[in-house]
């Protein structure tokens, strides 16, 4: 699936779940969305993050998501970076839920050995499938119209100070911009950097 | 409809997440999730049932229905989790944050945790 195809699926999905996924609702509250709008279960699982290096996972019967219990139990006191990480993890798993149910159903998983093989390799397409879920998550959490609008305003200000071509290669400025936008969208700075790059607004020079 | 299905539908109708609802009734979200999924029976306590009915804004008729479903649920034997049911509860995808590869031991450990979530 190409990025534009994924973006189209995201925008269709956003339109389907108006107003809950509206652009002006950023940062999106996906935890509430998946429960109250999709009716899916949230099941806290002990040490998911510590022992399996994952904050969230889509349950095989598509009834809901496992979330790391320690994070889930402490949401009220979680740091911004923990919340941002959880938001992205949940958006990523939602990407699997929307894009990849059929892939899993046709995976031939029938026992623990085939499940291990699938979880590690996704029939040889792990990189592609995980990338698709990442792209879904990024586009969902960072609506293009909001990002474009914010970026245009910023670019106008920077043009006025540094001239039209004086700042695009200034990496410190790009990093600071990502940090600033990170708060707006509730996504880690690397995720914002990826959005600026993929959407062709401010490509990374590295 | 089971007690768990009934309370989940009512909870969504009043727009309470699992966390928000569990907090209001003073229960651990994991335990309440088990009740909604029919893994463990509802609390055998009239005060608790009344509190649940109040939080879910149930009418007297609905509260009676809830109590009847609770009696049925308490009388049911725990469901047997066979291999196919357990496999359905395993993760469909796993995005290891550090790009690790899962071993048979990892899967065994994970299976035990998921079994705990789905057995009384």
PDB file of C-alpha atoms in Angstrom:
ATOM      1  CA  UNK A   1       0.000   0.000   0.000  1.00  0.00           C
ATOM      2  CA  UNK A   2       1.444   3.394  -0.956  1.00  0.00           C
ATOM      3  CA  UNK A   3       1.500   6.350   1.418  1.00  0.00           C
ATOM      4  CA  UNK A   4      -1.181   8.262  -0.551  1.00  0.00           C
ATOM      5  CA  UNK A   5      -3.416   5.175  -0.368  1.00  0.00           C
ATOM      6  CA  UNK A   6      -2.917   5.013   3.387  1.00  0.00           C
ATOM      7  CA  UNK A   7      -3.578   8.741   3.726  1.00  0.00           C
ATOM      8  CA  UNK A   8      -6.817   8.310   1.829  1.00  0.00           C
ATOM      9  CA  UNK A   9      -7.878   5.507   4.179  1.00  0.00           C
ATOM     10  CA  UNK A  10      -7.073   7.731   7.150  1.00  0.00           C
ATOM     11  CA  UNK A  11      -9.138  10.616   5.821  1.00  0.00           C
ATOM     12  CA  UNK A  12     -12.049   8.288   5.019  1.00  0.00           C
ATOM     13  CA  UNK A  13     -11.802   6.899   8.515  1.00  0.00           C
ATOM     14  CA  UNK A  14     -11.688  10.383  10.028  1.00  0.00           C
ATOM     15  CA  UNK A  15     -14.764  11.357   8.012  1.00  0.00           C
ATOM     16  CA  UNK A  16     -16.559   8.208   9.149  1.00  0.00           C
ATOM     17  CA  UNK A  17     -15.971   9.089  12.788  1.00  0.00           C
ATOM     18  CA  UNK A  18     -16.802  12.778  12.787  1.00  0.00           C
ATOM     19  CA  UNK A  19     -16.508  14.633  15.071  1.00  0.00           C
ATOM     20  CA  UNK A  20     -14.398  12.357  17.269  1.00  0.00           C
ATOM     21  CA  UNK A  21     -11.354  12.319  14.989  1.00  0.00           C
ATOM     22  CA  UNK A  22     -11.741  15.880  13.740  1.00  0.00           C
ATOM     23  CA  UNK A  23      -8.592  17.818  13.059  1.00  0.00           C
ATOM     24  CA  UNK A  24      -9.425  20.432  15.693  1.00  0.00           C
ATOM     25  CA  UNK A  25      -9.583  17.705  18.360  1.00  0.00           C
ATOM     26  CA  UNK A  26      -5.813  17.217  18.432  1.00  0.00           C
ATOM     27  CA  UNK A  27      -4.246  15.783  20.456  1.00  0.00           C
ATOM     28  CA  UNK A  28      -6.687  12.948  19.793  1.00  0.00           C
ATOM     29  CA  UNK A  29      -8.003  10.980  22.753  1.00  0.00           C
ATOM     30  CA  UNK A  30      -7.816   7.556  21.129  1.00  0.00           C
ATOM     31  CA  UNK A  31      -8.236   5.642  24.356  1.00  0.00           C
ATOM     32  CA  UNK A  32     -11.732   7.057  24.751  1.00  0.00           C
ATOM     33  CA  UNK A  33     -12.401   6.776  21.014  1.00  0.00           C
ATOM     34  CA  UNK A  34     -11.686   3.068  20.697  1.00  0.00           C
ATOM     35  CA  UNK A  35     -13.804   2.265  23.724  1.00  0.00           C
ATOM     36  CA  UNK A  36     -16.796   4.537  23.320  1.00  0.00           C
ATOM     37  CA  UNK A  37     -17.049   4.879  19.550  1.00  0.00           C
ATOM     38  CA  UNK A  38     -15.765   1.501  18.390  1.00  0.00           C
ATOM     39  CA  UNK A  39     -16.993  -0.455  21.429  1.00  0.00           C
ATOM     40  CA  UNK A  40     -13.650  -2.250  21.662  1.00  0.00           C
ATOM     41  CA  UNK A  41     -12.213  -3.610  24.896  1.00  0.00           C
ATOM     42  CA  UNK A  42      -9.179  -2.187  26.634  1.00  0.00           C
ATOM     43  CA  UNK A  43      -7.442  -4.952  28.540  1.00  0.00           C
ATOM     44  CA  UNK A  44      -4.546  -3.966  30.807  1.00  0.00           C
ATOM     45  CA  UNK A  45      -1.795  -6.596  30.587  1.00  0.00           C
ATOM     46  CA  UNK A  46       0.980  -6.906  33.160  1.00  0.00           C
ATOM     47  CA  UNK A  47       4.458  -5.862  32.057  1.00  0.00           C
ATOM     48  CA  UNK A  48       3.664  -5.759  28.347  1.00  0.00           C
ATOM     49  CA  UNK A  49       6.179  -2.996  27.913  1.00  0.00           C
ATOM     50  CA  UNK A  50       8.883  -4.357  30.215  1.00  0.00           C
ATOM     51  CA  UNK A  51       8.808  -7.968  29.042  1.00  0.00           C
ATOM     52  CA  UNK A  52       7.704  -7.649  25.425  1.00  0.00           C
ATOM     53  CA  UNK A  53       8.885  -4.155  24.432  1.00  0.00           C
ATOM     54  CA  UNK A  54       5.387  -3.101  23.345  1.00  0.00           C
ATOM     55  CA  UNK A  55       2.994  -0.597  24.924  1.00  0.00           C
ATOM     56  CA  UNK A  56      -0.085  -1.890  23.138  1.00  0.00           C
ATOM     57  CA  UNK A  57      -1.210  -4.806  20.989  1.00  0.00           C
ATOM     58  CA  UNK A  58      -4.267  -5.665  18.922  1.00  0.00           C
ATOM     59  CA  UNK A  59      -6.036  -8.776  20.245  1.00  0.00           C
ATOM     60  CA  UNK A  60      -6.233 -11.595  17.700  1.00  0.00           C
ATOM     61  CA  UNK A  61     -10.043 -11.782  17.676  1.00  0.00           C
ATOM     62  CA  UNK A  62     -10.136  -7.982  17.080  1.00  0.00           C
ATOM     63  CA  UNK A  63     -12.185  -7.481  20.240  1.00  0.00           C
ATOM     64  CA  UNK A  64      -9.855  -4.777  21.525  1.00  0.00           C
ATOM     65  CA  UNK A  65      -6.339  -3.898  22.583  1.00  0.00           C
ATOM     66  CA  UNK A  66      -3.939  -4.927  25.283  1.00  0.00           C
ATOM     67  CA  UNK A  67      -2.290  -1.996  27.001  1.00  0.00           C
ATOM     68  CA  UNK A  68       0.652  -2.085  29.333  1.00  0.00           C
ATOM     69  CA  UNK A  69      -0.933  -2.214  32.760  1.00  0.00           C
ATOM     70  CA  UNK A  70       1.618  -0.021  34.532  1.00  0.00           C
ATOM     71  CA  UNK A  71       1.046   2.764  32.017  1.00  0.00           C
ATOM     72  CA  UNK A  72      -2.736   2.300  32.007  1.00  0.00           C
ATOM     73  CA  UNK A  73      -2.995   2.370  35.810  1.00  0.00           C
ATOM     74  CA  UNK A  74      -0.961   5.570  36.032  1.00  0.00           C
ATOM     75  CA  UNK A  75      -2.435   7.566  33.169  1.00  0.00           C
ATOM     76  CA  UNK A  76      -3.394  10.412  35.498  1.00  0.00           C
ATOM     77  CA  UNK A  77       0.186  10.962  36.556  1.00  0.00           C
ATOM     78  CA  UNK A  78       1.937   9.897  33.354  1.00  0.00           C
ATOM     79  CA  UNK A  79       4.476  12.247  31.853  1.00  0.00           C
ATOM     80  CA  UNK A  80       3.763  13.946  28.542  1.00  0.00           C
ATOM     81  CA  UNK A  81       6.272  11.722  26.782  1.00  0.00           C
ATOM     82  CA  UNK A  82       4.646   8.559  28.189  1.00  0.00           C
ATOM     83  CA  UNK A  83       1.224   9.757  27.038  1.00  0.00           C
ATOM     84  CA  UNK A  84       2.581  10.658  23.626  1.00  0.00           C
ATOM     85  CA  UNK A  85       4.190   7.248  23.276  1.00  0.00           C
ATOM     86  CA  UNK A  86       0.984   5.498  24.307  1.00  0.00           C
ATOM     87  CA  UNK A  87      -1.066   7.649  21.909  1.00  0.00           C
ATOM     88  CA  UNK A  88       1.174   6.671  19.017  1.00  0.00           C
ATOM     89  CA  UNK A  89       1.190   3.002  20.016  1.00  0.00           C
ATOM     90  CA  UNK A  90      -2.590   2.940  20.151  1.00  0.00           C
ATOM     91  CA  UNK A  91      -2.862   4.790  16.812  1.00  0.00           C
ATOM     92  CA  UNK A  92      -0.442   2.247  15.321  1.00  0.00           C
ATOM     93  CA  UNK A  93      -2.535  -0.666  16.604  1.00  0.00           C
ATOM     94  CA  UNK A  94      -5.664   1.052  15.313  1.00  0.00           C
ATOM     95  CA  UNK A  95      -3.870   1.152  11.963  1.00  0.00           C
ATOM     96  CA  UNK A  96      -3.564  -2.646  12.092  1.00  0.00           C
ATOM     97  CA  UNK A  97      -7.223  -2.861  13.083  1.00  0.00           C
ATOM     98  CA  UNK A  98      -8.298  -0.769  10.090  1.00  0.00           C
ATOM     99  CA  UNK A  99      -5.798  -1.962   7.471  1.00  0.00           C
ATOM    100  CA  UNK A 100      -4.651  -5.448   8.318  1.00  0.00           C
ATOM    101  CA  UNK A 101      -7.415  -7.627   9.720  1.00  0.00           C
ATOM    102  CA  UNK A 102      -7.586  -9.658   6.532  1.00  0.00           C
ATOM    103  CA  UNK A 103      -3.811 -10.116   6.444  1.00  0.00           C
ATOM    104  CA  UNK A 104      -3.921 -11.669   9.902  1.00  0.00           C
ATOM    105  CA  UNK A 105      -6.962 -13.806   9.147  1.00  0.00           C
ATOM    106  CA  UNK A 106      -5.175 -15.192   6.080  1.00  0.00           C
ATOM    107  CA  UNK A 107      -1.863 -15.633   7.857  1.00  0.00           C
ATOM    108  CA  UNK A 108      -2.390 -19.309   8.627  1.00  0.00           C
ATOM    109  CA  UNK A 109      -1.680 -18.849  12.339  1.00  0.00           C
ATOM    110  CA  UNK A 110      -2.955 -22.018  13.960  1.00  0.00           C
ATOM    111  CA  UNK A 111      -0.718 -22.698  16.946  1.00  0.00           C
ATOM    112  CA  UNK A 112       1.985 -21.128  19.078  1.00  0.00           C
ATOM    113  CA  UNK A 113       4.778 -21.945  16.631  1.00  0.00           C
ATOM    114  CA  UNK A 114       3.037 -20.369  13.647  1.00  0.00           C
ATOM    115  CA  UNK A 115       2.033 -17.416  15.835  1.00  0.00           C
ATOM    116  CA  UNK A 116       5.675 -16.858  16.827  1.00  0.00           C
ATOM    117  CA  UNK A 117       6.690 -16.973  13.186  1.00  0.00           C
ATOM    118  CA  UNK A 118       3.921 -14.542  12.249  1.00  0.00           C
ATOM    119  CA  UNK A 119       4.645 -12.075  15.062  1.00  0.00           C
ATOM    120  CA  UNK A 120       8.323 -12.007  14.165  1.00  0.00           C
ATOM    121  CA  UNK A 121       8.030 -11.888  10.384  1.00  0.00           C
ATOM    122  CA  UNK A 122       4.413 -11.310   9.262  1.00  0.00           C
ATOM    123  CA  UNK A 123       4.939 -13.783   6.407  1.00  0.00           C
ATOM    124  CA  UNK A 124       8.023 -11.848   5.308  1.00  0.00           C
ATOM    125  CA  UNK A 125       6.161  -8.538   5.139  1.00  0.00           C
ATOM    126  CA  UNK A 126       6.772  -7.294   8.677  1.00  0.00           C
ATOM    127  CA  UNK A 127       8.634  -4.161   7.653  1.00  0.00           C
ATOM    128  CA  UNK A 128       5.949  -3.204   5.128  1.00  0.00           C
ATOM    129  CA  UNK A 129       3.010  -3.970   7.446  1.00  0.00           C
ATOM    130  CA  UNK A 130       4.532  -2.133  10.399  1.00  0.00           C
ATOM    131  CA  UNK A 131       5.406   0.829   8.178  1.00  0.00           C
ATOM    132  CA  UNK A 132       1.811   0.999   6.953  1.00  0.00           C
ATOM    133  CA  UNK A 133       0.529   1.042  10.530  1.00  0.00           C
ATOM    134  CA  UNK A 134       3.076   3.766  11.375  1.00  0.00           C
ATOM    135  CA  UNK A 135       1.968   5.864   8.437  1.00  0.00           C
ATOM    136  CA  UNK A 136      -1.676   5.422   9.376  1.00  0.00           C
ATOM    137  CA  UNK A 137      -0.888   6.485  12.957  1.00  0.00           C
ATOM    138  CA  UNK A 138       1.155   9.518  11.923  1.00  0.00           C
ATOM    139  CA  UNK A 139      -1.434  10.835   9.455  1.00  0.00           C
ATOM    140  CA  UNK A 140      -4.272  10.206  11.904  1.00  0.00           C
ATOM    141  CA  UNK A 141      -2.613  12.023  14.797  1.00  0.00           C
ATOM    142  CA  UNK A 142      -1.248  14.853  12.659  1.00  0.00           C
ATOM    143  CA  UNK A 143      -4.012  15.979  10.290  1.00  0.00           C
ATOM    144  CA  UNK A 144      -2.433  17.474   7.204  1.00  0.00           C
ATOM    145  CA  UNK A 145      -4.580  20.603   7.130  1.00  0.00           C
ATOM    146  CA  UNK A 146      -3.575  21.555  10.678  1.00  0.00           C
ATOM    147  CA  UNK A 147       0.082  20.789  10.088  1.00  0.00           C
ATOM    148  CA  UNK A 148       0.118  22.704   6.773  1.00  0.00           C
ATOM    149  CA  UNK A 149      -1.586  25.710   8.286  1.00  0.00           C
ATOM    150  CA  UNK A 150       0.797  25.867  11.247  1.00  0.00           C
ATOM    151  CA  UNK A 151       3.788  25.344   9.003  1.00  0.00           C
ATOM    152  CA  UNK A 152       2.743  28.060   6.552  1.00  0.00           C
ATOM    153  CA  UNK A 153       2.461  30.604   9.354  1.00  0.00           C
ATOM    154  CA  UNK A 154       5.824  29.579  10.694  1.00  0.00           C
ATOM    155  CA  UNK A 155       7.420  29.700   7.252  1.00  0.00           C
ATOM    156  CA  UNK A 156       6.091  33.215   6.633  1.00  0.00           C
ATOM    157  CA  UNK A 157       7.627  34.402   9.891  1.00  0.00           C
ATOM    158  CA  UNK A 158      10.944  32.721   9.165  1.00  0.00           C
ATOM    159  CA  UNK A 159      11.003  34.064   5.600  1.00  0.00           C
ATOM    160  CA  UNK A 160      10.580  37.563   6.987  1.00  0.00           C
ATOM    161  CA  UNK A 161      13.534  37.109   9.353  1.00  0.00           C
ATOM    162  CA  UNK A 162      15.943  34.955   7.364  1.00  0.00           C
ATOM    163  CA  UNK A 163      14.785  35.333   3.772  1.00  0.00           C
ATOM    164  CA  UNK A 164      12.940  32.689   1.712  1.00  0.00           C
ATOM    165  CA  UNK A 165      15.812  30.215   1.508  1.00  0.00           C
ATOM    166  CA  UNK A 166      17.771  31.045   4.610  1.00  0.00           C
ATOM    167  CA  UNK A 167      16.397  28.677   7.174  1.00  0.00           C
ATOM    168  CA  UNK A 168      15.329  25.344   5.633  1.00  0.00           C
ATOM    169  CA  UNK A 169      18.704  23.709   6.186  1.00  0.00           C
ATOM    170  CA  UNK A 170      19.032  24.917   9.732  1.00  0.00           C
ATOM    171  CA  UNK A 171      18.628  21.670  11.664  1.00  0.00           C
ATOM    172  CA  UNK A 172      18.464  23.197  15.159  1.00  0.00           C
ATOM    173  CA  UNK A 173      15.504  25.285  14.064  1.00  0.00           C
ATOM    174  CA  UNK A 174      13.824  22.227  12.575  1.00  0.00           C
ATOM    175  CA  UNK A 175      14.299  20.313  15.834  1.00  0.00           C
ATOM    176  CA  UNK A 176      12.883  23.180  17.884  1.00  0.00           C
ATOM    177  CA  UNK A 177       9.892  23.374  15.551  1.00  0.00           C
ATOM    178  CA  UNK A 178       9.296  19.643  15.997  1.00  0.00           C
ATOM    179  CA  UNK A 179       9.442  20.050  19.786  1.00  0.00           C
ATOM    180  CA  UNK A 180       6.901  22.850  19.614  1.00  0.00           C
ATOM    181  CA  UNK A 181       4.538  20.937  17.326  1.00  0.00           C
ATOM    182  CA  UNK A 182       4.943  17.845  19.460  1.00  0.00           C
ATOM    183  CA  UNK A 183       2.898  19.519  22.200  1.00  0.00           C
ATOM    184  CA  UNK A 184       0.177  20.535  19.782  1.00  0.00           C
ATOM    185  CA  UNK A 185      -0.368  17.049  18.351  1.00  0.00           C
ATOM    186  CA  UNK A 186       0.600  14.933  21.363  1.00  0.00           C
ATOM    187  CA  UNK A 187       3.185  13.055  19.361  1.00  0.00           C
ATOM    188  CA  UNK A 188       6.901  12.607  20.023  1.00  0.00           C
ATOM    189  CA  UNK A 189       9.276  14.929  18.161  1.00  0.00           C
ATOM    190  CA  UNK A 190      10.561  12.162  15.883  1.00  0.00           C
ATOM    191  CA  UNK A 191       6.992  11.528  14.780  1.00  0.00           C
ATOM    192  CA  UNK A 192       6.523  15.215  13.946  1.00  0.00           C
ATOM    193  CA  UNK A 193       9.810  15.246  12.056  1.00  0.00           C
ATOM    194  CA  UNK A 194       8.592  12.278  10.015  1.00  0.00           C
ATOM    195  CA  UNK A 195       5.311  14.054   9.227  1.00  0.00           C
ATOM    196  CA  UNK A 196       7.089  17.220   8.050  1.00  0.00           C
ATOM    197  CA  UNK A 197       9.286  15.069   5.836  1.00  0.00           C
ATOM    198  CA  UNK A 198       6.638  12.708   4.423  1.00  0.00           C
ATOM    199  CA  UNK A 199       4.131  15.471   3.771  1.00  0.00           C
ATOM    200  CA  UNK A 200       6.816  17.344   1.830  1.00  0.00           C
ATOM    201  CA  UNK A 201       6.583  20.437   4.035  1.00  0.00           C
ATOM    202  CA  UNK A 202      10.071  20.541   5.513  1.00  0.00           C
ATOM    203  CA  UNK A 203      12.119  17.555   4.378  1.00  0.00           C
ATOM    204  CA  UNK A 204      14.767  16.317   6.756  1.00  0.00           C
ATOM    205  CA  UNK A 205      18.259  16.831   5.417  1.00  0.00           C
ATOM    206  CA  UNK A 206      19.542  13.799   7.358  1.00  0.00           C
TER     207      UNK A 206
ATOM    208  CA  UNK B   1     -27.679 -11.128  26.806  1.00  0.00           C
ATOM    209  CA  UNK B   2     -25.244 -11.788  29.644  1.00  0.00           C
ATOM    210  CA  UNK B   3     -24.611  -9.607  32.687  1.00  0.00           C
ATOM    211  CA  UNK B   4     -21.300  -8.510  31.169  1.00  0.00           C
ATOM    212  CA  UNK B   5     -22.783  -7.635  27.796  1.00  0.00           C
ATOM    213  CA  UNK B   6     -25.623  -5.766  29.475  1.00  0.00           C
ATOM    214  CA  UNK B   7     -23.375  -3.653  31.687  1.00  0.00           C
ATOM    215  CA  UNK B   8     -20.931  -2.907  28.886  1.00  0.00           C
ATOM    216  CA  UNK B   9     -23.742  -1.681  26.614  1.00  0.00           C
ATOM    217  CA  UNK B  10     -25.146   0.428  29.462  1.00  0.00           C
ATOM    218  CA  UNK B  11     -21.683   1.789  30.288  1.00  0.00           C
ATOM    219  CA  UNK B  12     -21.119   2.852  26.681  1.00  0.00           C
ATOM    220  CA  UNK B  13     -24.604   4.379  26.607  1.00  0.00           C
ATOM    221  CA  UNK B  14     -23.671   6.690  29.492  1.00  0.00           C
ATOM    222  CA  UNK B  15     -20.260   7.238  27.852  1.00  0.00           C
ATOM    223  CA  UNK B  16     -18.047   5.937  30.605  1.00  0.00           C
ATOM    224  CA  UNK B  17     -14.704   4.359  29.783  1.00  0.00           C
ATOM    225  CA  UNK B  18     -13.591   1.244  31.622  1.00  0.00           C
ATOM    226  CA  UNK B  19     -11.286   3.349  33.785  1.00  0.00           C
ATOM    227  CA  UNK B  20     -13.874   5.981  34.630  1.00  0.00           C
ATOM    228  CA  UNK B  21     -16.518   3.390  35.464  1.00  0.00           C
ATOM    229  CA  UNK B  22     -14.161   1.194  37.521  1.00  0.00           C
ATOM    230  CA  UNK B  23     -13.071   4.207  39.497  1.00  0.00           C
ATOM    231  CA  UNK B  24     -16.662   5.105  40.309  1.00  0.00           C
ATOM    232  CA  UNK B  25     -17.502   1.621  41.599  1.00  0.00           C
ATOM    233  CA  UNK B  26     -14.143   1.274  43.345  1.00  0.00           C
ATOM    234  CA  UNK B  27     -12.942  -1.770  41.382  1.00  0.00           C
ATOM    235  CA  UNK B  28      -9.755  -2.556  39.540  1.00  0.00           C
ATOM    236  CA  UNK B  29     -10.342  -2.057  35.759  1.00  0.00           C
ATOM    237  CA  UNK B  30      -8.855  -5.483  34.977  1.00  0.00           C
ATOM    238  CA  UNK B  31     -11.347  -7.163  37.289  1.00  0.00           C
ATOM    239  CA  UNK B  32     -14.277  -5.237  35.909  1.00  0.00           C
ATOM    240  CA  UNK B  33     -13.118  -6.102  32.392  1.00  0.00           C
ATOM    241  CA  UNK B  34     -13.191  -9.774  33.420  1.00  0.00           C
ATOM    242  CA  UNK B  35     -16.776  -9.347  34.617  1.00  0.00           C
ATOM    243  CA  UNK B  36     -17.847  -7.711  31.364  1.00  0.00           C
ATOM    244  CA  UNK B  37     -16.196 -10.477  29.376  1.00  0.00           C
ATOM    245  CA  UNK B  38     -17.909 -13.126  31.518  1.00  0.00           C
ATOM    246  CA  UNK B  39     -14.637 -14.502  32.880  1.00  0.00           C
ATOM    247  CA  UNK B  40     -15.614 -13.966  36.527  1.00  0.00           C
ATOM    248  CA  UNK B  41     -19.076 -13.547  38.068  1.00  0.00           C
ATOM    249  CA  UNK B  42     -20.412 -10.156  39.140  1.00  0.00           C
ATOM    250  CA  UNK B  43     -20.060  -9.139  42.795  1.00  0.00           C
ATOM    251  CA  UNK B  44     -22.520 -10.966  45.053  1.00  0.00           C
ATOM    252  CA  UNK B  45     -23.411  -7.822  46.881  1.00  0.00           C
ATOM    253  CA  UNK B  46     -26.716  -5.964  46.637  1.00  0.00           C
ATOM    254  CA  UNK B  47     -25.162  -2.612  47.567  1.00  0.00           C
ATOM    255  CA  UNK B  48     -22.644  -2.961  44.762  1.00  0.00           C
ATOM    256  CA  UNK B  49     -25.353  -3.913  42.255  1.00  0.00           C
ATOM    257  CA  UNK B  50     -27.384  -0.853  43.327  1.00  0.00           C
ATOM    258  CA  UNK B  51     -24.323   1.336  42.888  1.00  0.00           C
ATOM    259  CA  UNK B  52     -23.696  -0.098  39.413  1.00  0.00           C
ATOM    260  CA  UNK B  53     -27.336   0.531  38.472  1.00  0.00           C
ATOM    261  CA  UNK B  54     -27.110   4.089  39.752  1.00  0.00           C
ATOM    262  CA  UNK B  55     -23.903   4.872  37.862  1.00  0.00           C
ATOM    263  CA  UNK B  56     -25.334   3.342  34.695  1.00  0.00           C
ATOM    264  CA  UNK B  57     -28.523   5.392  35.174  1.00  0.00           C
ATOM    265  CA  UNK B  58     -30.753   2.304  34.967  1.00  0.00           C
ATOM    266  CA  UNK B  59     -34.493   2.526  35.452  1.00  0.00           C
ATOM    267  CA  UNK B  60     -36.066   0.331  38.199  1.00  0.00           C
ATOM    268  CA  UNK B  61     -37.064  -2.198  35.492  1.00  0.00           C
ATOM    269  CA  UNK B  62     -33.547  -2.224  34.055  1.00  0.00           C
ATOM    270  CA  UNK B  63     -32.093  -2.606  37.536  1.00  0.00           C
ATOM    271  CA  UNK B  64     -34.297  -5.660  38.079  1.00  0.00           C
ATOM    272  CA  UNK B  65     -33.105  -7.046  34.757  1.00  0.00           C
ATOM    273  CA  UNK B  66     -29.512  -6.453  35.829  1.00  0.00           C
ATOM    274  CA  UNK B  67     -30.089  -8.260  39.123  1.00  0.00           C
ATOM    275  CA  UNK B  68     -31.652 -11.214  37.309  1.00  0.00           C
ATOM    276  CA  UNK B  69     -28.706 -11.403  34.919  1.00  0.00           C
ATOM    277  CA  UNK B  70     -26.324 -11.229  37.885  1.00  0.00           C
ATOM    278  CA  UNK B  71     -28.020 -14.227  39.500  1.00  0.00           C
ATOM    279  CA  UNK B  72     -27.695 -16.197  36.271  1.00  0.00           C
ATOM    280  CA  UNK B  73     -24.034 -15.182  35.855  1.00  0.00           C
ATOM    281  CA  UNK B  74     -23.166 -16.219  39.426  1.00  0.00           C
ATOM    282  CA  UNK B  75     -24.645 -19.661  38.791  1.00  0.00           C
ATOM    283  CA  UNK B  76     -22.650 -20.317  35.638  1.00  0.00           C
ATOM    284  CA  UNK B  77     -19.592 -22.505  35.635  1.00  0.00           C
ATOM    285  CA  UNK B  78     -16.362 -20.813  34.517  1.00  0.00           C
ATOM    286  CA  UNK B  79     -15.816 -21.139  30.782  1.00  0.00           C
ATOM    287  CA  UNK B  80     -13.144 -23.545  29.688  1.00  0.00           C
ATOM    288  CA  UNK B  81     -10.462 -21.757  27.685  1.00  0.00           C
ATOM    289  CA  UNK B  82      -9.442 -24.214  24.985  1.00  0.00           C
ATOM    290  CA  UNK B  83      -6.432 -23.796  22.694  1.00  0.00           C
ATOM    291  CA  UNK B  84      -8.415 -22.137  19.905  1.00  0.00           C
ATOM    292  CA  UNK B  85      -9.998 -19.626  22.293  1.00  0.00           C
ATOM    293  CA  UNK B  86      -6.608 -18.848  23.806  1.00  0.00           C
ATOM    294  CA  UNK B  87      -5.021 -18.408  20.376  1.00  0.00           C
ATOM    295  CA  UNK B  88      -7.761 -15.921  19.480  1.00  0.00           C
ATOM    296  CA  UNK B  89      -6.760 -13.863  22.496  1.00  0.00           C
ATOM    297  CA  UNK B  90      -3.081 -13.679  21.528  1.00  0.00           C
ATOM    298  CA  UNK B  91      -1.861 -10.464  19.870  1.00  0.00           C
ATOM    299  CA  UNK B  92      -2.401 -10.290  16.108  1.00  0.00           C
ATOM    300  CA  UNK B  93       0.575  -7.978  15.654  1.00  0.00           C
ATOM    301  CA  UNK B  94       3.446  -7.028  17.864  1.00  0.00           C
ATOM    302  CA  UNK B  95       5.354  -3.851  17.267  1.00  0.00           C
ATOM    303  CA  UNK B  96       8.400  -4.451  19.380  1.00  0.00           C
ATOM    304  CA  UNK B  97       9.674  -0.989  20.231  1.00  0.00           C
ATOM    305  CA  UNK B  98      13.260  -2.113  20.170  1.00  0.00           C
ATOM    306  CA  UNK B  99      12.962  -4.285  17.077  1.00  0.00           C
ATOM    307  CA  UNK B 100      13.458  -7.478  19.037  1.00  0.00           C
ATOM    308  CA  UNK B 101      12.576 -10.951  17.865  1.00  0.00           C
ATOM    309  CA  UNK B 102      10.305 -13.013  20.092  1.00  0.00           C
ATOM    310  CA  UNK B 103      11.432 -16.420  21.333  1.00  0.00           C
ATOM    311  CA  UNK B 104       9.361 -19.465  22.256  1.00  0.00           C
ATOM    312  CA  UNK B 105       9.956 -18.541  25.921  1.00  0.00           C
ATOM    313  CA  UNK B 106       8.583 -15.038  25.315  1.00  0.00           C
ATOM    314  CA  UNK B 107       5.460 -16.489  23.751  1.00  0.00           C
ATOM    315  CA  UNK B 108       5.051 -18.955  26.599  1.00  0.00           C
ATOM    316  CA  UNK B 109       5.278 -16.147  29.142  1.00  0.00           C
ATOM    317  CA  UNK B 110       2.824 -14.042  27.177  1.00  0.00           C
ATOM    318  CA  UNK B 111       0.433 -16.976  26.830  1.00  0.00           C
ATOM    319  CA  UNK B 112       0.393 -17.449  30.613  1.00  0.00           C
ATOM    320  CA  UNK B 113      -0.420 -13.764  31.169  1.00  0.00           C
ATOM    321  CA  UNK B 114      -3.209 -13.851  28.624  1.00  0.00           C
ATOM    322  CA  UNK B 115      -4.541 -17.059  30.144  1.00  0.00           C
ATOM    323  CA  UNK B 116      -4.710 -15.245  33.493  1.00  0.00           C
ATOM    324  CA  UNK B 117      -6.790 -12.487  31.904  1.00  0.00           C
ATOM    325  CA  UNK B 118      -9.246 -15.009  30.560  1.00  0.00           C
ATOM    326  CA  UNK B 119      -9.640 -17.415  33.475  1.00  0.00           C
ATOM    327  CA  UNK B 120     -11.137 -16.784  36.941  1.00  0.00           C
TER     328      UNK B 120
END
